[in-house]
Short mmCIF file of C-alpha atoms in Angstrom, two decimals:
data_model
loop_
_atom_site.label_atom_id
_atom_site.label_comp_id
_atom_site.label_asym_id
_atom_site.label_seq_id
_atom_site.Cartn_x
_atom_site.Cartn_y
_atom_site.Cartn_z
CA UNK V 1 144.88 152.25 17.01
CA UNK V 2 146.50 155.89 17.57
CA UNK V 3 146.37 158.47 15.17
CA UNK V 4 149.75 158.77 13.11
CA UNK V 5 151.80 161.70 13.10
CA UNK V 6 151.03 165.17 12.77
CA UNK V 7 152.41 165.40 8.81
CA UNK V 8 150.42 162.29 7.90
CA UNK V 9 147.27 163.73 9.47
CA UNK V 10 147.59 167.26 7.99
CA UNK V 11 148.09 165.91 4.24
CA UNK V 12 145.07 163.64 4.81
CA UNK V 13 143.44 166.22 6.12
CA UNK V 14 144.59 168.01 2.96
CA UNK V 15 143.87 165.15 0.42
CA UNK V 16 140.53 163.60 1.76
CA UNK V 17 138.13 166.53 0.38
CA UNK V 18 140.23 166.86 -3.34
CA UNK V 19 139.90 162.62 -3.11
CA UNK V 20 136.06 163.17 -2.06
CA UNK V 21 135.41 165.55 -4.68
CA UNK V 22 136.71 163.49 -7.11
CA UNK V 23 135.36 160.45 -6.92
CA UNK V 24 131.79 162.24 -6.55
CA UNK V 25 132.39 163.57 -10.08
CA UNK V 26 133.46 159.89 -11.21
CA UNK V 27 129.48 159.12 -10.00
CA UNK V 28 128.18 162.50 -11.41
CA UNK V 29 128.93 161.52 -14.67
CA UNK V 30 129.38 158.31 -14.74
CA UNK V 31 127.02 158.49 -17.81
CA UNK V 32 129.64 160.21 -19.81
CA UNK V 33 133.05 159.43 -18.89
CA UNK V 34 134.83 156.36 -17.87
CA UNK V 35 133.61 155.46 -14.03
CA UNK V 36 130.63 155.24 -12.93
CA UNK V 37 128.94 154.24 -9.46
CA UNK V 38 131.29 151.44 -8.21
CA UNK V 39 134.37 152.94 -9.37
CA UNK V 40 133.45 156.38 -8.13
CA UNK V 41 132.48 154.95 -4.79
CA UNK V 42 135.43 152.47 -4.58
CA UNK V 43 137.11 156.09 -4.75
CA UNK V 44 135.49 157.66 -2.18
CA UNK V 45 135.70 154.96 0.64
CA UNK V 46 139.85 154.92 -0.11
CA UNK V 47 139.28 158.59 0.76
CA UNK V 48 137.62 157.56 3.67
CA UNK V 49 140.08 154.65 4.46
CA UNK V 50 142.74 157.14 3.99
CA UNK V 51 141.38 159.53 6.92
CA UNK V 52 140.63 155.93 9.08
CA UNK V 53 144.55 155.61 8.99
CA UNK V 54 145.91 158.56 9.49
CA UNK V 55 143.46 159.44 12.54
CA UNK V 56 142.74 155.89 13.94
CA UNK V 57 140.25 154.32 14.03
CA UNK V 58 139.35 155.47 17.40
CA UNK V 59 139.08 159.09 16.16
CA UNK V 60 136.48 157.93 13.11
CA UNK V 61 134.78 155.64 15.92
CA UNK V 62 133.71 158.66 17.28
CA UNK V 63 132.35 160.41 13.94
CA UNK V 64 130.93 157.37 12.59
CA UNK V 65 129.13 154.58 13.44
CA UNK V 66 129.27 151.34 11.30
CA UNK V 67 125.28 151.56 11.78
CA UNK V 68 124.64 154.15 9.94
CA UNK V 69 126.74 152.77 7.63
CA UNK V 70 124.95 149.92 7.50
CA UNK V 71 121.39 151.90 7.15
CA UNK V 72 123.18 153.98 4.15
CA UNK V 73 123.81 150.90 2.47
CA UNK V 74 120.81 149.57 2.52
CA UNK V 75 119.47 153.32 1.57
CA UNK V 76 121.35 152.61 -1.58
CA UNK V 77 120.41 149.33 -2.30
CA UNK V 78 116.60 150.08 -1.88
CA UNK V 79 117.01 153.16 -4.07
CA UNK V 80 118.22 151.01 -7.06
CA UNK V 81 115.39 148.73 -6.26
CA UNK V 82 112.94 150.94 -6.01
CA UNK V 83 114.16 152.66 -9.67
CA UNK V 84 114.22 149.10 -11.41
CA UNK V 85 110.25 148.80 -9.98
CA UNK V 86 109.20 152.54 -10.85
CA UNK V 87 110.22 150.80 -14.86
CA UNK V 88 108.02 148.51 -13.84
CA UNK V 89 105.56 150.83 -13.12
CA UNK V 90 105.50 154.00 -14.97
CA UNK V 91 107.89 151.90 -18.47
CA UNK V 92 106.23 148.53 -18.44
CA UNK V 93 109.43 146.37 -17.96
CA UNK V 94 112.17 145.96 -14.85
CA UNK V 95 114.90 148.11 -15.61
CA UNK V 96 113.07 150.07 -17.84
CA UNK V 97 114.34 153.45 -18.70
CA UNK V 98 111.33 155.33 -18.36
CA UNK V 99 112.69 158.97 -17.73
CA UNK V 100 114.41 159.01 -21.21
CA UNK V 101 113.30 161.39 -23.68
CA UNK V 102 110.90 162.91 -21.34
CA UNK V 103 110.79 166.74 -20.10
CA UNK V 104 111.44 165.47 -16.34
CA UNK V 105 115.35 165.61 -14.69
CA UNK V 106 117.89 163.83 -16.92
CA UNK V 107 115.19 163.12 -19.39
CA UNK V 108 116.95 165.71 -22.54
CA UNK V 109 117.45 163.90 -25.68
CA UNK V 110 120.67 163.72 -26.63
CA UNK V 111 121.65 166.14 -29.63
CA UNK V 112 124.73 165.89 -32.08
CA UNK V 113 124.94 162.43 -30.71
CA UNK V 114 126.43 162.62 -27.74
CA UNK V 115 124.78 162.76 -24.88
CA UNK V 116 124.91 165.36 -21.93
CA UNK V 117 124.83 165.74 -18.34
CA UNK V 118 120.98 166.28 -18.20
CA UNK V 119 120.29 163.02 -19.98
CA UNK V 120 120.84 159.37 -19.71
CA UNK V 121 117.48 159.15 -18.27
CA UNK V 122 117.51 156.41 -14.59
CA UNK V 123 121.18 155.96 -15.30
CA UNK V 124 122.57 158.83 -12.76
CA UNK V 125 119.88 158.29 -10.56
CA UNK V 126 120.86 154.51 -10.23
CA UNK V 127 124.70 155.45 -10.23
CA UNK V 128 124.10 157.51 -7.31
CA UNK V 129 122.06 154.86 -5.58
CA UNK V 130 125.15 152.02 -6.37
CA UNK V 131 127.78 155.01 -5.27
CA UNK V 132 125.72 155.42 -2.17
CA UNK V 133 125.62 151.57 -1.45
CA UNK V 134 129.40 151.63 -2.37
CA UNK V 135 130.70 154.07 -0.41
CA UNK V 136 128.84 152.41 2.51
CA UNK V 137 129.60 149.12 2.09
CA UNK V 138 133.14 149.16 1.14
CA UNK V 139 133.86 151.97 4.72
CA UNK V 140 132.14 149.68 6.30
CA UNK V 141 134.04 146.65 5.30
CA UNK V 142 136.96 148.80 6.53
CA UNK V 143 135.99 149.98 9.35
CA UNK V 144 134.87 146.78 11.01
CA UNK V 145 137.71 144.94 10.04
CA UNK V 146 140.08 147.54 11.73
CA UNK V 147 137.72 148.09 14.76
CA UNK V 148 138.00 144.06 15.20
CA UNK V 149 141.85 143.68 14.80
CA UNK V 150 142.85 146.41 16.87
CA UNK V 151 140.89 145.53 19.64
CA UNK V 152 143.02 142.39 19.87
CA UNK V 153 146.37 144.00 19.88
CA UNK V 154 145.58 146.46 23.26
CA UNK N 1 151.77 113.82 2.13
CA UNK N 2 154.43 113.90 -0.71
CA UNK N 3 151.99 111.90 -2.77
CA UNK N 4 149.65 114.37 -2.65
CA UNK N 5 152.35 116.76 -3.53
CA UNK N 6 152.70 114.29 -6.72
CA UNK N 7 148.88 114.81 -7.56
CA UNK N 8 148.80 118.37 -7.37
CA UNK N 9 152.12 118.60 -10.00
CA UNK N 10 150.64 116.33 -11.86
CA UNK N 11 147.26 117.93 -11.79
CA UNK N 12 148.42 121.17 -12.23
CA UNK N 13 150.48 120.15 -15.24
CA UNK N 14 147.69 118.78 -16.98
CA UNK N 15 145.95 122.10 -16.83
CA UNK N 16 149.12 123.82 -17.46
CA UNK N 17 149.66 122.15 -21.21
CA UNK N 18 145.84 122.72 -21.64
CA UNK N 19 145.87 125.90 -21.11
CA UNK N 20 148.41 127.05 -22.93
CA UNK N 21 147.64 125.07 -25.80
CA UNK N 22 143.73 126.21 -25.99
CA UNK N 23 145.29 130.07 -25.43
CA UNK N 24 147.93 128.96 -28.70
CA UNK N 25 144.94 127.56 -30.59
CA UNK N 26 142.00 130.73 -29.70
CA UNK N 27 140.85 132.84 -32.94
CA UNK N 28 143.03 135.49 -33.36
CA UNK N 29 143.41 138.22 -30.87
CA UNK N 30 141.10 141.14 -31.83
CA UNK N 31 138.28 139.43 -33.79
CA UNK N 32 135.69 138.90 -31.45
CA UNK N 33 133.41 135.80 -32.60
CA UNK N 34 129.71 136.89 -32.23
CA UNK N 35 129.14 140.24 -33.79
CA UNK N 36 125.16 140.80 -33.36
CA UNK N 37 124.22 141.79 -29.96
CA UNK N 38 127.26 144.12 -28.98
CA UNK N 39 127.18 146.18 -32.36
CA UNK N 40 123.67 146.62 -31.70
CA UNK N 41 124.83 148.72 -28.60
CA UNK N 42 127.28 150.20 -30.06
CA UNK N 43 124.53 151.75 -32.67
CA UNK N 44 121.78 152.37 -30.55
CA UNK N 45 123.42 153.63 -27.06
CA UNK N 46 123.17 157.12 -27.55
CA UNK N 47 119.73 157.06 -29.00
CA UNK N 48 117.88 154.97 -26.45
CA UNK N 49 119.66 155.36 -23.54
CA UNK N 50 120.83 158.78 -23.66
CA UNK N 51 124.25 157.88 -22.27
CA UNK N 52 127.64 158.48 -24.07
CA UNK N 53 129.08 155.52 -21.49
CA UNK N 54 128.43 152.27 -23.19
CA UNK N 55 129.60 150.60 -20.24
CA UNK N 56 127.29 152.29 -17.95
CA UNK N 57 124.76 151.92 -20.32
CA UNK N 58 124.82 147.84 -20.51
CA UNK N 59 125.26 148.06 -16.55
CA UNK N 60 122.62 150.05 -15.49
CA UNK N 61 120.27 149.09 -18.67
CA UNK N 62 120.66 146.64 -20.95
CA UNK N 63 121.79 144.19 -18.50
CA UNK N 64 120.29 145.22 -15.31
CA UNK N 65 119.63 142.21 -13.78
CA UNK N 66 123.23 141.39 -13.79
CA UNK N 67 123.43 144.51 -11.67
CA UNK N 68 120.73 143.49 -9.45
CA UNK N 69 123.01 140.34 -8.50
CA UNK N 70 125.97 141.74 -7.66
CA UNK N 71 124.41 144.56 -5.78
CA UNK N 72 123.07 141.53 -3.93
CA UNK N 73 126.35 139.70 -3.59
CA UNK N 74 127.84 143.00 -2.35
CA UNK N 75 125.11 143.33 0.10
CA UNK N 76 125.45 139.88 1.21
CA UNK N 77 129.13 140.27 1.72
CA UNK N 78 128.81 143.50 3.78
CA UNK N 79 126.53 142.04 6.12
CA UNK N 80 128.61 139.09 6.45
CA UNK N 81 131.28 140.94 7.59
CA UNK N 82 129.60 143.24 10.14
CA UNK N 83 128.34 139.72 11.48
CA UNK N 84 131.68 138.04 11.69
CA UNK N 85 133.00 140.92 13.50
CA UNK N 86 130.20 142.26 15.50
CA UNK N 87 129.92 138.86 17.60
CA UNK N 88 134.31 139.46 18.51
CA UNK N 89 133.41 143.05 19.92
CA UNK N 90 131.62 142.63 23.03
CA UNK W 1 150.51 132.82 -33.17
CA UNK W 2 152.17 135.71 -31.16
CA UNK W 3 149.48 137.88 -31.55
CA UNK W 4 148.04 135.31 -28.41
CA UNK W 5 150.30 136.83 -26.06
CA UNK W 6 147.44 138.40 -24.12
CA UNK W 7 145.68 134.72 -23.96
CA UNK W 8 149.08 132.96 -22.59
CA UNK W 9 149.21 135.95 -19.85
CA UNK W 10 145.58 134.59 -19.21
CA UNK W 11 147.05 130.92 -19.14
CA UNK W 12 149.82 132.14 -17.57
CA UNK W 13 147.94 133.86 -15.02
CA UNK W 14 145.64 131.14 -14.18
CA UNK W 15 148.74 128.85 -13.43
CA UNK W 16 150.10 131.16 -10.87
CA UNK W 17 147.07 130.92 -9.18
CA UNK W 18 146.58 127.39 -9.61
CA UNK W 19 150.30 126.73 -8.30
CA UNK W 20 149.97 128.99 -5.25
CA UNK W 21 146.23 127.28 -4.24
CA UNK W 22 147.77 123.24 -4.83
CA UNK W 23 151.24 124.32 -3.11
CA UNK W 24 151.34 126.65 -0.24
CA UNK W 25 150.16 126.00 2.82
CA UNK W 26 149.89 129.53 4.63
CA UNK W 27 145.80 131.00 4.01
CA UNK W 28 147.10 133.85 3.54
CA UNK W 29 148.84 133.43 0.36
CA UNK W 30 146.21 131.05 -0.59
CA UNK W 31 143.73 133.94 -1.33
CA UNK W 32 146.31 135.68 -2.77
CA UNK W 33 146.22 132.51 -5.24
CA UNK W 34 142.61 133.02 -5.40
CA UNK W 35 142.73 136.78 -6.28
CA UNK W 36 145.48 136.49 -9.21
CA UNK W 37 143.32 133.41 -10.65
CA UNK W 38 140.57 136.10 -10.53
CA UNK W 39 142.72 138.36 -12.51
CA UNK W 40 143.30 135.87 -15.09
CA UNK W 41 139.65 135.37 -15.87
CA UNK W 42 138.66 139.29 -15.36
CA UNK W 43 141.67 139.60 -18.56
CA UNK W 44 140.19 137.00 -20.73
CA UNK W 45 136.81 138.66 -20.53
CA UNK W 46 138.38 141.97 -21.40
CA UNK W 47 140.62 140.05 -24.35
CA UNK W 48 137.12 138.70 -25.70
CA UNK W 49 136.00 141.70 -26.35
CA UNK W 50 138.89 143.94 -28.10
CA UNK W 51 138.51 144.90 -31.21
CA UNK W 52 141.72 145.41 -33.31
CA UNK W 53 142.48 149.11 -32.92
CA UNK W 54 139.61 150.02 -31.57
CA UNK W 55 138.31 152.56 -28.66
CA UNK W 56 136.82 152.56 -25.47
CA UNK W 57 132.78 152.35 -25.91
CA UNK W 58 132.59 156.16 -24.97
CA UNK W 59 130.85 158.44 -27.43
CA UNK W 60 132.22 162.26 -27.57
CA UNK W 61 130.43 163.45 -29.91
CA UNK W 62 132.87 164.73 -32.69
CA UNK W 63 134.58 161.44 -33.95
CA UNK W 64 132.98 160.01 -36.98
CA UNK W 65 131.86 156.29 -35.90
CA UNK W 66 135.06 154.74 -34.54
CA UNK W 67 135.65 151.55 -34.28
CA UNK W 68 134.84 150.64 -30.57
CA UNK W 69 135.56 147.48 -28.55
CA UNK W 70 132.62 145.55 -27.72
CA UNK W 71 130.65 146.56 -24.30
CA UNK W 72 128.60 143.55 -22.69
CA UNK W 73 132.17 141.65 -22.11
CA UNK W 74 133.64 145.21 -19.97
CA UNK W 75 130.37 145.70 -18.16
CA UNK W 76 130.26 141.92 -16.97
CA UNK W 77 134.04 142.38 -16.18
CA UNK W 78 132.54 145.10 -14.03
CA UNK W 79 130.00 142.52 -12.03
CA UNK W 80 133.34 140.15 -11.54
CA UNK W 81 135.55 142.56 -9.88
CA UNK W 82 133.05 144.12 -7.36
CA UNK W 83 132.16 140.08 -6.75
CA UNK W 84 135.35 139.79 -6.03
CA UNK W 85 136.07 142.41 -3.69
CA UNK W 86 133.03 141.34 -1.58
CA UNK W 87 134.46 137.64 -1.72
CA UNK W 88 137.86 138.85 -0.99
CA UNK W 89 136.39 140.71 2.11
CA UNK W 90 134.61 138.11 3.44
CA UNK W 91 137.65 135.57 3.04
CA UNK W 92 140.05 137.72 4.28
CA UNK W 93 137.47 138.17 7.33
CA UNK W 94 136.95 134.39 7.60
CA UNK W 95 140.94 134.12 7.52
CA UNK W 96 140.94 136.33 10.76
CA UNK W 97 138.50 133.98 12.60
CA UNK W 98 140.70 131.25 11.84
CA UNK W 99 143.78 132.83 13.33
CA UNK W 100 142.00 133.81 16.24
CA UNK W 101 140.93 130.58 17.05
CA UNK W 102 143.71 128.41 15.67
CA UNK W 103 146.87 130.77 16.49
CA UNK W 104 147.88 129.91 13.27
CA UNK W 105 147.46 130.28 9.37
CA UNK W 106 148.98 126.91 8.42
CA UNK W 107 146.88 124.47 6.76
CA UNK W 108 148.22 121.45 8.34
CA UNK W 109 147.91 122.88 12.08
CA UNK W 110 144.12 123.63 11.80
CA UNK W 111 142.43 120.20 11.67
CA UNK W 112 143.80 119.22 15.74
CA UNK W 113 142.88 115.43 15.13
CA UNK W 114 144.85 114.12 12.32
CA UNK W 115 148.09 115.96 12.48
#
């Protein structure tokens, strides 16, 4: 597929790092505001989607491979994993918050009652890994599927 | 082929008045049932999870297992995909 | 009784889909069926869990103890809609295999034998 016009590629160009940034800070604090790693990462692949339509796919062909995409996905997956067997380890359970109310990263207690962006304990960590996985999986979904349909129509 | 257009209508109407009459006949709207388990969350979320997200913290802790699954299903998905289309490429 | 409304959208809901699954014949809108069905049960789960006048299960910090809607019913909504995304994909995907191969999206043209 060839890229759209000129306007439509400069206000993606425009829109794609405010829609990047965004959704990142769904996933950032996805521990303390509505979102979280799915919703923040559904965000960030429309970004991506967004530039994949404006450019062609052609153009993101030759950024990206759906490969790495693949291996970034996985990444993700293995990192939430890996967290839910570290409870095992270091908490004694699966899923097992074990970095809450310690002195390690995102292991504050929460004062006043609400909680801030230095605690919540695994739960950034694993809404980065899901965001990750998301992000991934979803531009992937997206990519392939236009790759495969646009090939026919040539 | 119009009978089985006179099985689906009929079919569909059965699940039609059932529906609607089980959605008629529900408890109220806005008084959940089962209290226990959910108010417990409510209490404790801030405390043991250090998370203001309640949400976030059923998804990621509470009920991580449910997680797990659908992080499989996604990943199961994903890959199906790339399959379907990676064969069509070439 | 017409405090239900939000459980007749759900019934309501769940007929549309029903109706679009038993009547068309184009795939296509078939998983379009599928997807507004899905809504229907993603809205009861939510409707389970509301509270009258309640809030979102987000703590800030300076509201004394409102009452919140319940947060196991939201979270497994959660589960449900990325499920359905990734089933949605891989339908849609399957639905492009069968036009390829077919030439069409029309039930009743697919099986080659019996019609």
């Amino acid at each position: 597929m060839k890229g759209m016009s000129t306007i439509v590629k400069t206000i993606a160009n425009i829109g794609f790092p405010i829609i990047t940034i965004y959704g990142l800070y769904v996933i950032a604090h996805g521990h303390l505001t509505p979102g979280g790693g799915f919703q923040g990462g559904a965000i960030v692949a429309s970004g991506l989607a967004l530039l994949a339509v404006a450019h062609g796919t052609s153009w993101v062909e030759s950024k990206v491979k759906e490969h790495d995409l693949s291996m970034l996905e996985s990444l993700g997956a293995l990192g939430f994993i890996g967290l839910a067997f570290l409870g095992l380890l270091m908490g004694g359970a699966f899923f097992s918050n074990f970095l809450v109310d310690t002195s390690m990263l995102f292991g504050a207690i929460p004062v006043d009652g609400a909680a801030n962006i230095n605690t919540g304990g695994t739960l950034p960590l694993m809404n980065f890994a899901v965001g990750l996985k998301v992000i991934a999986g979803l531009f992937a979904i997206v990519l392939v599927m236009a790759i495969a349909t646009n090939k026919e129509e040539d | 082929m119009n009978q089985r257009n006179i099985l689906a209508a009929a079919f569909l109407t059965i699940v039609a008045v059932f529906l609607m009459f089980s959605a008629l006949f529900m408890h109220p709207f806005g008084e959940p049932t089962s209290q226990a388990m959910d108010q417990y969350i409510i209490d404790n979320t801030v405390g043991e999870t250090g998370a203001n997200n309640g949400v976030t913290s059923v998804v990621f802790d509470y009920r991580g297992f449910d997680t797990l699954g659908e992080a499989t299903v996604l990943f199961t998905a994903v890959a199906s995909v790339v399959m379907l289309f990676r064969r069509l490429k070439k | 009784m017409i405090a239900n409304i939000p459980y007749l959208t759900v019934a309501g809901l769940i007929i549309i889909g029903l109706y679009t699954l038993l009547f068309k014949k184009n795939l296509i809108k078939m998983v379009i069926g599928i997807t507004i069905l899905q809504s229907g049960v993603n809205l009861f789960l939510i409707t389970l869990g509301y509270r009258m006048g309640s809030v979102a299960p987000i703590f800030t910090g300076n509201a004394d103890n409102p009452v919140m809607s319940y947060p196991v019913p939201q979270a497994l909504t959660l589960t449900s809609i990325v499920i359905g995304v990734a089933v949605l994909a891989l339908m849609l995907s399957l639905v492009i295999h069968i036009y390829r191969h077919h030439g069409s999206l029309h039930v009743s043209k697919l099986g080659g034998d019996d019609q």
